[in-house]
């Protein structure tokens, strides 16, 4: 069911690496791939979506906490890389581009700044069988077309304080209009459950619970099965980041662009652009 | 002691497939204090109340059947124009008030509004009005030549539901719990970030008793998931959080109960830590025992019983479906990991029940530590049929009649169950079907 990637020898360059460290490297690589998948999945779940009904705050908070956890861990081991848009493969046909890619690459209309997040699809990453170890879970991911890596560029492109300021303004505007103590709810909440499966299906291929999974032992064996090491090349391509300023999960959300109408997405009033307009109007009124 | 085999649970003859139910998913189930009435709320905002048939020597077989007593539309969908969002009419919770006169009262809540409904019977009608004719039209005055007093005549039983109070505009976030206080005068309602205390007679204001909303919403990491009043001490209530903690508060201590009196949390097992640890620790339901000495919490994989006098760990832990632990990533991907299962005690607090997937539900006997898995499905639900225990195969060779984890249907989830307050009668909601089971030995 899952085809295995071709084994590449590290010793091509004449170096000899011990089996143990290779094994360790494979485990680490596998884990970080799973972690990345989890991060991607979580961000997609959190993405702004045109839902008719208010999203579930508990679910959003839990997903956001998961994102933060992953972020912290990735920051810790220095694997929070910055990826530029240059990696977007121009030669990809639209059908191969993932819906999530479309959505997440789009910038806000009034945003003159360079894009904050790019979704990169890596065509040519061979099929690989990723089986989680106990740290994540035992699940098989078959990714037939491409792996999607979501990376963020933080720091100079965008400041957290600026965004908080915008939100405060919005709240103030709300309050003054209502004249009541009711505050603006988070409007950055999660995606429609009806859409996620489709999107995720496109992004991650098929998530399957493997049938007849015999147990943890075979899971470990599969873990050490042929992992495509071309991913290592990718890592070396990515530019490292100096330090990651603390970012809340809602900051990530705020930078995700609203999705434009597409067949799978119901088009409903775009709350975010309304708020941007409000902010704009506020600026005019205040004369700043 | 414990040698006599426990009788299996027997399906009573109640398979209630109301035609109106096909489209609507049941979202809450609750017996009243006597167990005579069973209320269900659904996704379409309707409430259906079932009443237990009286025992009759003539019809022994129909003893204890529940039949439809009343149906009414409790909540309608609304539209919040300010946020451009719909407010769902789905009934999140129903709680009965103790009966004080011939009528029955219940509270029903959707995401934003709570309503007090009066359900009353009418079996008499006044006839012979002086000023009105038979159809109720006013008669011409010059036609009236005699004086007569209206007489009460029997009529077919009619059950009417009327909204007596509407408690609105007090919740910015989605209401997840309501709980009637033991003083029978007040009740609390909880949403994701706040808990309010209401007086049943007063609809235009409520007291905010818990507020965990941070000044900066970006710092939000924890929400309230459930809340309940203590069954005997009207000043005590608990609320659970998405981080797996329970706080017990005393309303006598302060007007705003942001500071808890007791804090219940089980330390995390570091060996089983994963990215999903927090999510599966999130408590989806909290219920006091009838005695008031214990409380039970439901998280994604287990049910825990806590002694109110011991805060650092539960006294009992029951695994509901531990075999799902290795599937958490898939369950996260399909959002099942966020399913909110409820749990309930039996009348004597000796057993607890909760739901699972594949229309399975689980019951645990606290004394014998036995547990059983049963299935609520049409195929198994012929009248008077004995429910067969089910078993999930977690690995190795699958025995006959066992079902493997990978064959479980995660769309068939039992989130809502209720146990009769006095007898071994249980109500189980499986998506849009309601099953009522009764113990054979009852």
XYZ file of C-alpha atoms in Angstrom:
730
model
C 0.000 0.000 0.000
C 2.737 2.401 0.843
C 5.668 2.380 -1.465
C 8.985 2.844 0.111
C 11.448 5.435 -0.970
C 14.766 4.492 -2.324
C 17.532 4.147 0.108
C 20.294 6.575 -0.380
C 23.678 6.003 0.973
C 25.364 8.685 2.863
C 28.608 7.201 1.913
C 28.263 8.562 -1.593
C 30.540 11.369 -0.704
C 33.080 9.005 0.720
C 32.085 9.580 4.304
C 31.211 6.781 6.515
C 28.540 7.202 9.007
C 27.830 4.599 11.598
C 24.589 2.738 11.511
C 23.578 4.005 14.863
C 23.786 7.642 14.039
C 22.014 7.018 10.784
C 19.277 5.308 12.677
C 19.128 8.144 15.116
C 19.014 10.603 12.281
C 16.179 8.747 10.682
C 14.198 8.695 13.875
C 14.770 12.381 14.393
C 13.869 13.170 10.835
C 10.743 11.093 11.047
C 9.706 12.753 14.259
C 10.246 16.222 12.929
C 8.286 15.387 9.820
C 5.386 14.194 11.888
C 5.660 17.221 14.059
C 5.614 19.397 11.002
C 2.561 17.578 9.704
C 0.856 18.137 12.983
C 1.722 21.802 12.890
C 0.408 22.152 9.364
C -2.772 20.360 10.249
C -3.295 22.522 13.299
C -2.768 25.750 11.427
C -5.203 24.705 8.772
C -7.746 23.862 11.425
C -7.314 27.288 12.857
C -7.486 29.177 9.633
C -10.058 31.800 9.171
C -13.039 30.405 7.557
C -16.351 31.692 6.474
C -18.602 29.919 8.819
C -22.148 30.899 9.400
C -22.019 29.788 12.985
C -19.596 30.989 15.587
C -16.722 28.559 15.917
C -16.099 26.538 18.996
C -13.810 28.453 21.309
C -12.721 25.427 23.309
C -11.590 23.592 20.203
C -9.756 26.645 18.928
C -7.961 27.157 22.199
C -6.878 23.535 22.326
C -5.584 23.616 18.772
C -3.815 26.898 19.400
C -2.162 25.454 22.480
C -0.990 22.505 20.420
C 0.478 24.867 17.858
C 2.249 26.767 20.575
C 3.638 23.563 22.008
C 5.029 22.514 18.668
C 6.429 25.956 18.086
C 8.179 25.964 21.415
C 9.694 22.616 20.808
C 10.782 23.540 17.342
C 12.261 26.743 18.581
C 14.098 24.797 21.217
C 15.834 22.495 18.821
C 16.360 25.251 16.336
C 14.313 23.756 13.583
C 11.972 26.702 13.227
C 13.258 27.701 9.854
C 12.451 30.639 7.791
C 11.452 29.910 4.311
C 11.084 32.451 1.596
C 8.694 32.354 -1.214
C 11.446 31.655 -3.597
C 10.903 28.041 -2.841
C 7.475 28.114 -4.292
C 7.783 25.944 -7.278
C 6.599 27.928 -10.236
C 6.318 24.991 -12.499
C 3.524 23.336 -10.633
C 0.245 22.953 -12.363
C -2.779 24.398 -10.585
C -4.324 21.032 -10.019
C -1.369 19.961 -8.045
C -1.362 23.008 -5.903
C -3.133 22.319 -2.727
C -6.133 24.290 -1.715
C -4.433 25.157 1.525
C -1.589 26.590 -0.486
C -3.908 28.922 -2.317
C -5.565 30.067 0.822
C -2.525 30.561 2.932
C -0.395 32.230 0.313
C -2.874 34.929 -0.365
C -2.052 38.207 1.302
C -4.396 40.661 2.883
C -5.614 43.233 0.443
C -4.269 46.247 2.203
C -1.129 44.551 3.282
C 1.778 46.220 1.636
C 4.222 44.187 3.621
C 5.731 41.090 2.156
C 3.847 37.918 2.827
C 4.272 36.530 6.244
C 3.583 32.934 5.563
C 4.224 30.906 2.549
C 3.107 27.479 1.926
C 5.584 25.542 0.008
C 4.828 22.360 -1.728
C 7.724 20.211 -2.473
C 7.161 18.286 -5.580
C 9.578 15.524 -5.952
C 9.797 14.591 -2.344
C 9.417 10.947 -2.832
C 6.597 9.042 -1.386
C 7.360 8.150 2.048
C 5.780 6.155 4.720
C 5.732 7.974 7.946
C 4.689 6.042 10.945
C 4.569 7.866 14.173
C 6.250 6.540 17.210
C 4.781 6.690 20.669
C 5.502 10.344 20.977
C 2.912 11.234 18.423
C 0.755 8.289 17.682
C 0.716 5.352 15.367
C -0.831 6.462 12.179
C 0.192 6.035 8.640
C 0.365 8.945 6.333
C 0.550 8.344 2.694
C 1.478 11.471 0.923
C 1.430 10.829 -2.710
C 1.967 14.196 -4.234
C 3.784 16.531 -1.998
C 4.592 17.388 1.494
C 3.475 20.743 2.576
C 5.648 22.692 4.845
C 4.322 25.691 6.571
C 6.937 28.074 7.699
C 6.729 31.491 9.128
C 8.872 34.464 8.887
C 8.785 36.399 12.005
C 10.525 39.457 13.174
C 10.885 42.440 10.985
C 7.975 41.772 8.711
C 5.367 42.238 11.319
C 5.115 43.235 14.887
C 2.976 41.696 17.486
C 2.404 44.955 19.281
C 1.054 46.532 16.145
C -1.481 43.821 15.749
C -2.541 44.001 19.377
C -2.985 47.679 18.872
C -5.299 47.052 15.982
C -7.325 44.620 18.000
C -7.585 47.055 20.867
C -8.810 49.704 18.489
C -11.383 47.360 17.140
C -12.571 46.545 20.584
C -12.795 50.189 21.476
C -14.807 50.825 18.385
C -17.152 47.985 19.243
C -17.608 49.241 22.771
C -18.274 52.769 21.770
C -20.840 51.638 19.283
C -22.628 49.308 21.581
C -22.244 51.329 24.668
C -22.114 48.121 26.596
C -19.468 46.101 28.286
C -19.600 43.308 25.790
C -16.284 42.682 24.209
C -15.280 41.473 20.857
C -14.823 37.820 20.657
C -11.908 36.222 18.996
C -12.700 36.157 15.349
C -9.779 34.072 14.408
C -11.276 30.742 15.071
C -11.132 27.498 13.375
C -12.108 26.117 10.062
C -15.386 24.573 9.120
C -15.470 20.935 9.880
C -17.057 20.368 6.549
C -14.130 21.845 4.751
C -11.186 20.604 6.694
C -11.444 17.003 5.656
C -11.376 17.979 2.041
C -8.552 20.413 2.475
C -6.585 18.101 4.658
C -7.263 15.270 2.310
C -5.671 17.265 -0.421
C -2.838 18.348 1.748
C -1.892 15.161 3.421
C -3.136 12.497 1.123
C -4.917 9.805 2.946
C -4.932 9.609 6.672
C -5.712 6.081 7.440
C -5.894 4.021 10.494
C -3.957 1.051 9.350
C -5.900 -2.120 9.291
C -4.726 -4.949 11.390
C -1.948 -3.036 12.980
C -0.193 -5.736 14.893
C 1.286 -3.603 17.598
C 4.067 -1.313 18.603
C 6.873 -3.552 17.457
C 6.011 -3.477 13.834
C 5.387 0.233 14.142
C 8.953 0.671 15.217
C 10.138 -1.419 12.336
C 8.280 0.715 9.913
C 9.751 3.716 11.598
C 13.151 2.561 10.600
C 12.087 1.673 7.142
C 13.324 3.624 4.209
C 12.971 7.252 4.881
C 13.732 9.444 2.009
C 16.770 11.389 2.925
C 16.215 13.985 0.291
C 14.549 15.878 3.076
C 17.945 16.498 4.498
C 18.792 18.446 1.431
C 15.754 20.535 2.046
C 16.862 21.304 5.540
C 20.180 22.531 4.357
C 18.463 24.746 1.847
C 16.415 26.466 4.422
C 17.918 29.530 5.960
C 18.228 29.392 9.681
C 16.669 31.877 12.010
C 18.494 33.719 14.701
C 15.905 33.790 17.377
C 12.217 33.474 17.374
C 10.367 36.213 19.137
C 7.515 34.901 21.186
C 4.462 34.595 19.104
C 1.037 33.676 20.234
C -0.995 31.256 18.199
C -3.527 33.912 17.420
C -0.767 35.927 15.858
C -0.308 33.148 13.388
C -3.987 33.176 12.727
C -4.090 36.852 12.176
C -1.543 36.604 9.462
C -3.378 33.937 7.607
C -5.245 35.436 4.764
C -8.935 35.030 4.414
C -9.842 32.458 1.863
C -11.331 33.593 -1.339
C -14.317 31.927 -2.802
C -13.621 28.569 -4.262
C -15.891 25.625 -4.898
C -15.281 24.067 -1.564
C -15.634 27.199 0.445
C -18.933 28.873 1.098
C -18.702 32.544 0.391
C -20.090 34.619 3.187
C -19.293 38.101 4.380
C -15.681 38.492 5.194
C -15.467 39.590 8.773
C -11.811 40.351 8.639
C -12.031 42.799 5.783
C -14.894 44.474 7.611
C -12.684 44.913 10.611
C -9.868 46.214 8.461
C -12.293 48.730 7.072
C -13.391 49.681 10.538
C -9.803 50.165 11.490
C -9.237 52.272 8.429
C -12.265 54.387 9.182
C -11.134 54.703 12.756
C -7.824 56.035 11.596
C -9.510 58.604 9.445
C -11.764 59.708 12.258
C -8.962 59.926 14.731
C -6.878 61.643 12.139
C -3.770 59.624 12.878
C -19.718 -12.066 47.843
C -19.691 -11.239 44.190
C -20.179 -14.850 43.158
C -23.677 -14.468 41.835
C -23.444 -13.563 38.175
C -24.727 -10.156 37.452
C -27.760 -10.162 35.234
C -27.236 -8.671 31.814
C -29.080 -5.567 30.904
C -32.269 -6.264 29.045
C -33.645 -4.111 26.370
C -37.058 -2.863 27.217
C -39.541 -2.438 24.479
C -38.750 1.146 23.951
C -37.295 1.893 20.611
C -38.588 5.287 19.945
C -38.064 6.383 16.409
C -40.149 9.458 16.071
C -40.702 10.474 12.545
C -39.741 14.013 13.356
C -36.444 12.793 14.684
C -34.932 11.570 11.491
C -33.360 14.890 10.680
C -32.431 16.038 14.105
C -29.556 14.963 16.203
C -30.248 14.580 19.898
C -28.075 16.971 21.843
C -29.154 16.406 25.433
C -31.032 13.832 27.528
C -32.263 14.285 31.080
C -34.568 12.468 33.482
C -36.570 14.546 35.910
C -36.266 14.104 39.667
C -38.771 11.283 39.892
C -37.746 9.582 36.672
C -41.284 9.721 35.420
C -40.345 12.129 32.667
C -37.468 12.038 30.239
C -36.608 15.124 28.215
C -34.518 15.264 25.069
C -33.317 18.314 23.221
C -32.169 18.242 19.640
C -30.185 20.146 17.097
C -33.330 21.720 15.661
C -34.196 23.424 18.912
C -36.987 21.069 19.813
C -37.675 19.456 23.137
C -39.435 16.103 23.310
C -40.620 14.839 26.655
C -41.389 11.203 27.274
C -43.510 9.940 30.119
C -43.342 6.571 31.717
C -46.456 4.484 31.516
C -47.954 3.572 34.821
C -47.641 -0.035 35.797
C -50.771 -1.918 35.063
C -51.617 -5.410 36.123
C -53.365 -6.002 32.865
C -50.473 -5.081 30.655
C -47.418 -6.351 32.420
C -45.343 -6.304 29.308
C -45.779 -2.619 28.810
C -44.629 -1.775 32.278
C -42.258 1.070 32.286
C -42.556 2.105 28.651
C -41.781 5.667 27.851
C -44.089 7.358 25.406
C -44.167 10.820 23.985
C -45.754 13.230 26.395
C -45.062 16.613 24.876
C -43.156 18.148 21.993
C -42.405 21.793 21.567
C -40.044 24.148 19.834
C -37.863 25.627 22.511
C -35.393 27.734 20.582
C -35.324 29.189 17.114
C -32.268 30.005 15.072
C -31.209 33.605 15.426
C -28.848 35.840 13.580
C -26.339 38.064 15.262
C -26.179 40.982 12.855
C -23.243 42.545 14.560
C -20.973 39.592 14.042
C -22.681 38.267 10.930
C -23.044 34.912 12.564
C -25.884 32.567 13.171
C -26.855 31.533 16.641
C -27.698 27.867 16.559
C -30.982 26.730 17.954
C -29.456 23.478 19.114
C -30.381 22.696 22.706
C -27.160 22.253 24.642
C -28.632 21.377 28.001
C -31.927 20.653 29.688
C -32.310 20.650 33.450
C -35.497 19.908 35.305
C -36.697 21.783 38.316
C -38.058 19.755 41.201
C -41.766 19.428 40.980
C -43.685 21.689 43.304
C -47.193 21.515 41.922
C -49.086 19.765 39.169
C -47.020 21.389 36.454
C -43.478 20.484 35.451
C -40.757 23.014 34.870
C -37.528 22.697 32.980
C -34.708 24.935 31.835
C -33.468 24.581 28.294
C -30.446 26.362 26.904
C -28.945 26.921 23.498
C -25.652 28.741 22.943
C -26.914 32.086 24.171
C -30.336 31.939 25.803
C -31.928 29.971 28.610
C -35.658 29.468 28.834
C -37.850 28.258 31.632
C -40.672 26.115 30.295
C -43.828 25.138 32.087
C -45.367 21.877 31.012
C -48.883 21.445 32.245
C -51.770 19.136 31.609
C -55.199 20.166 30.731
C -57.952 17.620 30.928
C -60.907 19.831 31.632
C -62.522 22.546 29.686
C -64.961 25.187 30.751
C -68.222 25.110 28.877
C -71.356 27.109 29.029
C -69.970 30.566 28.955
C -72.423 33.333 29.456
C -71.049 35.808 26.999
C -69.443 33.524 24.433
C -71.009 30.916 22.232
C -69.681 27.427 21.652
C -67.035 28.602 19.247
C -65.806 31.274 21.559
C -67.277 34.174 19.672
C -68.825 36.934 21.673
C -72.537 36.867 21.512
C -74.612 39.916 20.781
C -75.600 41.381 24.059
C -79.297 41.559 23.355
C -79.324 37.803 22.711
C -78.320 37.002 26.234
C -81.445 36.277 28.183
C -80.249 34.017 30.961
C -77.414 33.892 33.391
C -75.432 30.764 33.757
C -72.157 29.700 35.304
C -69.640 27.821 33.146
C -69.150 24.190 34.002
C -65.895 22.227 33.830
C -66.232 19.311 31.471
C -63.650 16.610 30.866
C -61.717 16.663 27.641
C -58.926 14.691 26.033
C -55.688 15.199 27.819
C -53.704 18.021 26.369
C -50.164 18.772 27.396
C -49.120 22.340 26.940
C -45.705 23.859 27.097
C -45.333 27.554 27.609
C -42.224 29.657 28.107
C -42.415 31.358 31.459
C -39.048 33.069 31.586
C -36.439 33.939 29.043
C -32.943 34.558 30.359
C -31.076 36.232 27.570
C -28.165 38.483 26.735
C -25.916 37.348 29.504
C -23.479 35.208 27.570
C -20.982 36.391 25.029
C -19.656 32.892 24.535
C -21.377 29.565 24.061
C -23.297 28.188 27.001
C -22.063 24.712 27.856
C -23.776 24.060 31.193
C -26.741 24.966 33.320
C -27.308 23.674 36.809
C -30.151 24.179 39.229
C -29.092 25.025 42.740
C -30.258 23.046 45.719
C -32.105 26.076 47.005
C -34.412 25.692 43.995
C -34.391 29.440 43.622
C -31.214 30.029 41.707
C -29.299 28.348 38.947
C -25.999 28.848 37.226
C -25.166 29.008 33.558
C -21.649 28.634 32.246
C -20.093 29.554 28.931
C -16.498 29.211 27.758
C -15.207 32.035 29.896
C -17.861 33.047 32.405
C -20.314 31.632 34.865
C -23.459 33.506 35.813
C -25.845 33.001 38.676
C -29.507 33.610 38.037
C -32.606 33.836 40.126
C -35.414 31.884 38.527
C -37.795 34.785 38.920
C -35.525 37.469 37.552
C -34.678 37.584 33.891
C -33.207 41.007 33.374
C -30.054 40.493 35.335
C -27.693 37.845 36.525
C -24.638 37.822 38.732
C -21.318 37.002 37.207
C -19.554 34.679 39.617
C -16.634 33.437 37.553
C -14.778 35.269 34.833
C -11.628 33.802 33.337
C -11.455 36.011 30.298
C -7.963 37.471 30.049
C -7.527 41.155 29.374
C -5.757 40.249 26.200
C -7.555 37.492 24.381
C -4.296 36.439 22.800
C -3.274 35.146 26.186
C -6.233 32.820 26.365
C -5.101 29.269 26.951
C -7.862 27.748 29.024
C -11.651 27.710 28.859
C -14.469 26.531 31.079
C -15.908 23.279 29.830
C -18.583 22.352 32.384
C -20.048 23.528 35.674
C -22.398 22.116 38.264
C -23.961 23.104 41.564
C -23.420 20.896 44.572
C -26.509 18.760 45.164
C -26.874 19.763 48.825
C -24.726 22.783 49.579
C -26.247 25.690 47.761
C -23.129 27.793 48.134
C -20.804 25.314 46.441
C -20.269 24.678 42.767
C -17.529 23.270 40.576
C -16.300 24.031 37.116
C -13.940 22.117 34.900
C -11.487 23.388 32.331
C -9.904 22.458 29.035
C -6.645 21.788 30.877
C -8.100 18.954 32.896
C -8.546 20.857 36.135
C -11.583 21.235 38.364
C -12.147 24.155 40.654
C -14.546 24.057 43.541
C -15.841 27.435 44.606
C -17.703 28.691 47.619
C -20.034 31.561 46.906
C -19.894 32.706 50.497
C -16.221 33.498 50.173
C -16.550 36.327 47.690
C -18.928 37.797 45.188
C -16.617 36.911 42.349
C -15.419 33.353 42.667
C -12.303 33.673 40.562
C -10.348 32.264 43.436
C -11.198 28.689 44.052
C -11.603 26.970 47.372
C -10.311 23.680 46.043
C -8.305 22.802 42.980
C -8.418 19.290 41.607
C -5.800 18.117 39.184
C -4.094 14.834 38.597
C -0.388 15.181 37.908
C 0.492 14.218 34.390
C 2.204 10.968 33.685
C 5.430 12.075 32.002
C 5.846 8.788 30.180
C 2.661 9.245 28.212
C 3.196 12.840 27.295
C 2.497 13.800 23.701
C 1.297 16.763 21.727
C -2.213 15.546 22.397
C -1.868 15.290 26.140
C -3.613 18.531 26.843
C -6.422 17.907 24.427
C -7.262 14.520 25.850
C -7.065 15.861 29.375
C -9.739 18.445 28.616
C -12.752 17.646 30.746
C -15.980 17.362 28.805
C -18.357 16.760 31.709
C -18.415 17.006 35.491
C -21.140 15.513 37.682
C -21.530 15.394 41.422
C -22.586 12.103 42.920
C -26.052 12.070 44.421
C -24.484 11.871 47.848
C -22.511 15.022 47.213
C -19.350 13.442 48.473
C -17.814 12.618 45.117
C -17.675 14.070 41.677
C -16.987 12.449 38.368
C -15.163 13.942 35.399
C -14.994 12.724 31.833
C -11.997 13.394 29.671
C -11.382 11.964 26.248
C -10.169 8.530 27.226
C -11.285 8.034 30.788
C -13.740 8.716 33.575
C -12.406 9.741 36.969
C -14.114 9.761 40.315
C -12.844 12.337 42.776
C -13.300 12.540 46.503
C -14.067 16.161 47.261
C -11.688 15.943 50.181
C -8.732 14.954 48.066
C -7.487 17.354 45.472
C -4.291 15.845 44.224
C -5.655 12.828 42.431
C -8.870 10.966 41.706
C -9.856 8.003 43.832
C -10.940 5.962 40.847
C -10.062 5.996 37.177
C -11.889 4.024 34.535
C -10.592 3.594 31.005
C -13.347 4.062 28.506
C -11.533 3.300 25.282
C -7.817 3.198 25.926
C -7.294 1.550 22.556
C -7.801 4.957 20.998
C -4.617 6.291 22.525
C -2.578 5.103 19.585
C -5.032 6.690 17.163
C -4.969 10.171 18.561
C -3.402 11.700 15.485
C -6.175 10.426 13.231
C -8.764 11.448 15.753
C -7.231 14.880 15.827
C -7.317 15.095 12.090
C -10.994 14.182 11.857
C -11.858 16.307 14.876
C -13.174 13.379 16.885
C -10.677 14.194 19.595
C -12.814 17.219 20.405
C -15.974 15.203 20.970
C -17.535 16.010 24.308
C -18.746 12.895 26.017
C -20.993 13.119 29.038
C -21.158 10.794 31.991
C -23.716 9.971 34.654
C -24.189 8.250 37.990
C -26.857 5.748 38.843
C -29.245 6.584 41.646
C -27.205 4.905 44.369
C -23.831 6.147 43.051
C -22.661 2.563 42.748
C -22.321 2.644 38.977
C -21.368 5.124 36.303
C -22.022 5.239 32.597
C -20.558 7.015 29.629
C -20.596 6.752 25.857
C -18.041 5.862 23.229
C -17.865 5.342 19.473
C -19.553 2.817 17.220
C -22.700 3.393 19.274
C -21.015 1.720 22.203
C -21.585 2.821 25.742
C -19.821 1.685 28.857
C -20.957 1.046 32.391
C -18.693 0.622 35.380
C -19.629 -0.886 38.704
C -17.663 0.943 41.345
C -17.953 -1.810 43.923
C -17.077 -4.869 41.922
C -14.922 -2.983 39.420
C -16.666 -4.827 36.646
C -17.347 -3.022 33.446
C -19.427 -3.745 30.419
C -19.614 -2.449 26.883
C -22.968 -2.398 25.162
C -24.192 -1.240 21.812
C -27.215 0.869 21.005
C -28.266 -0.083 17.537
C -31.378 -1.048 15.689
C -30.077 -4.469 14.810
C -29.673 -5.381 18.437
C -32.835 -3.751 19.581
C -35.728 -6.104 19.290
C -38.299 -5.946 22.043
C -37.259 -7.791 25.197
C -33.983 -8.763 23.609
C -31.069 -9.211 25.925
C -28.202 -6.915 25.094
C -25.050 -8.751 24.410
C -21.834 -7.367 25.814
C -19.446 -6.098 23.162
C -15.714 -6.226 23.089
C -13.152 -4.306 21.117
C -10.139 -6.214 19.931
C -7.044 -4.206 20.624
C -4.414 -6.361 19.070
C -3.492 -9.836 18.045
C -6.054 -12.200 16.730
C -9.562 -10.970 16.654
C -11.920 -13.342 18.331
C -15.346 -14.057 17.000
C -17.835 -11.327 17.906
C -15.074 -8.934 18.698
C -14.713 -5.815 16.681
C -11.355 -4.430 15.742
C -10.409 -0.862 16.474
C -10.056 -0.063 12.809
C -13.623 -1.137 12.116
C -15.124 1.235 14.624
C -17.453 3.799 13.181
C -16.394 7.155 14.566
C -19.472 8.854 13.200
C -21.634 6.829 15.522
C -20.875 8.411 18.821
C -22.843 8.289 22.025
C -22.273 11.597 23.716
C -25.394 11.793 25.855
C -26.642 9.260 28.339
C -28.915 9.502 31.346
C -29.709 7.226 34.246
C -33.054 7.072 35.999
C -32.649 8.596 39.485
C -34.082 5.588 41.264
C -34.226 2.574 39.006
C -32.022 0.749 36.571
C -33.448 2.425 33.525
C -31.111 4.213 31.175
C -31.576 6.471 28.203
C -28.944 6.510 25.489
C -28.886 8.940 22.596
C -27.230 7.603 19.472
C -27.119 10.464 16.999
C -30.790 10.873 16.139
C -32.184 7.830 17.885
C -33.124 7.466 21.500
C -32.809 4.087 23.182
C -34.212 3.243 26.558
C -32.983 0.151 28.324
C -34.140 -1.474 31.506
C -32.604 -3.985 33.829
C -34.369 -7.302 33.684
C -34.158 -7.731 37.397
C -35.903 -4.442 37.937
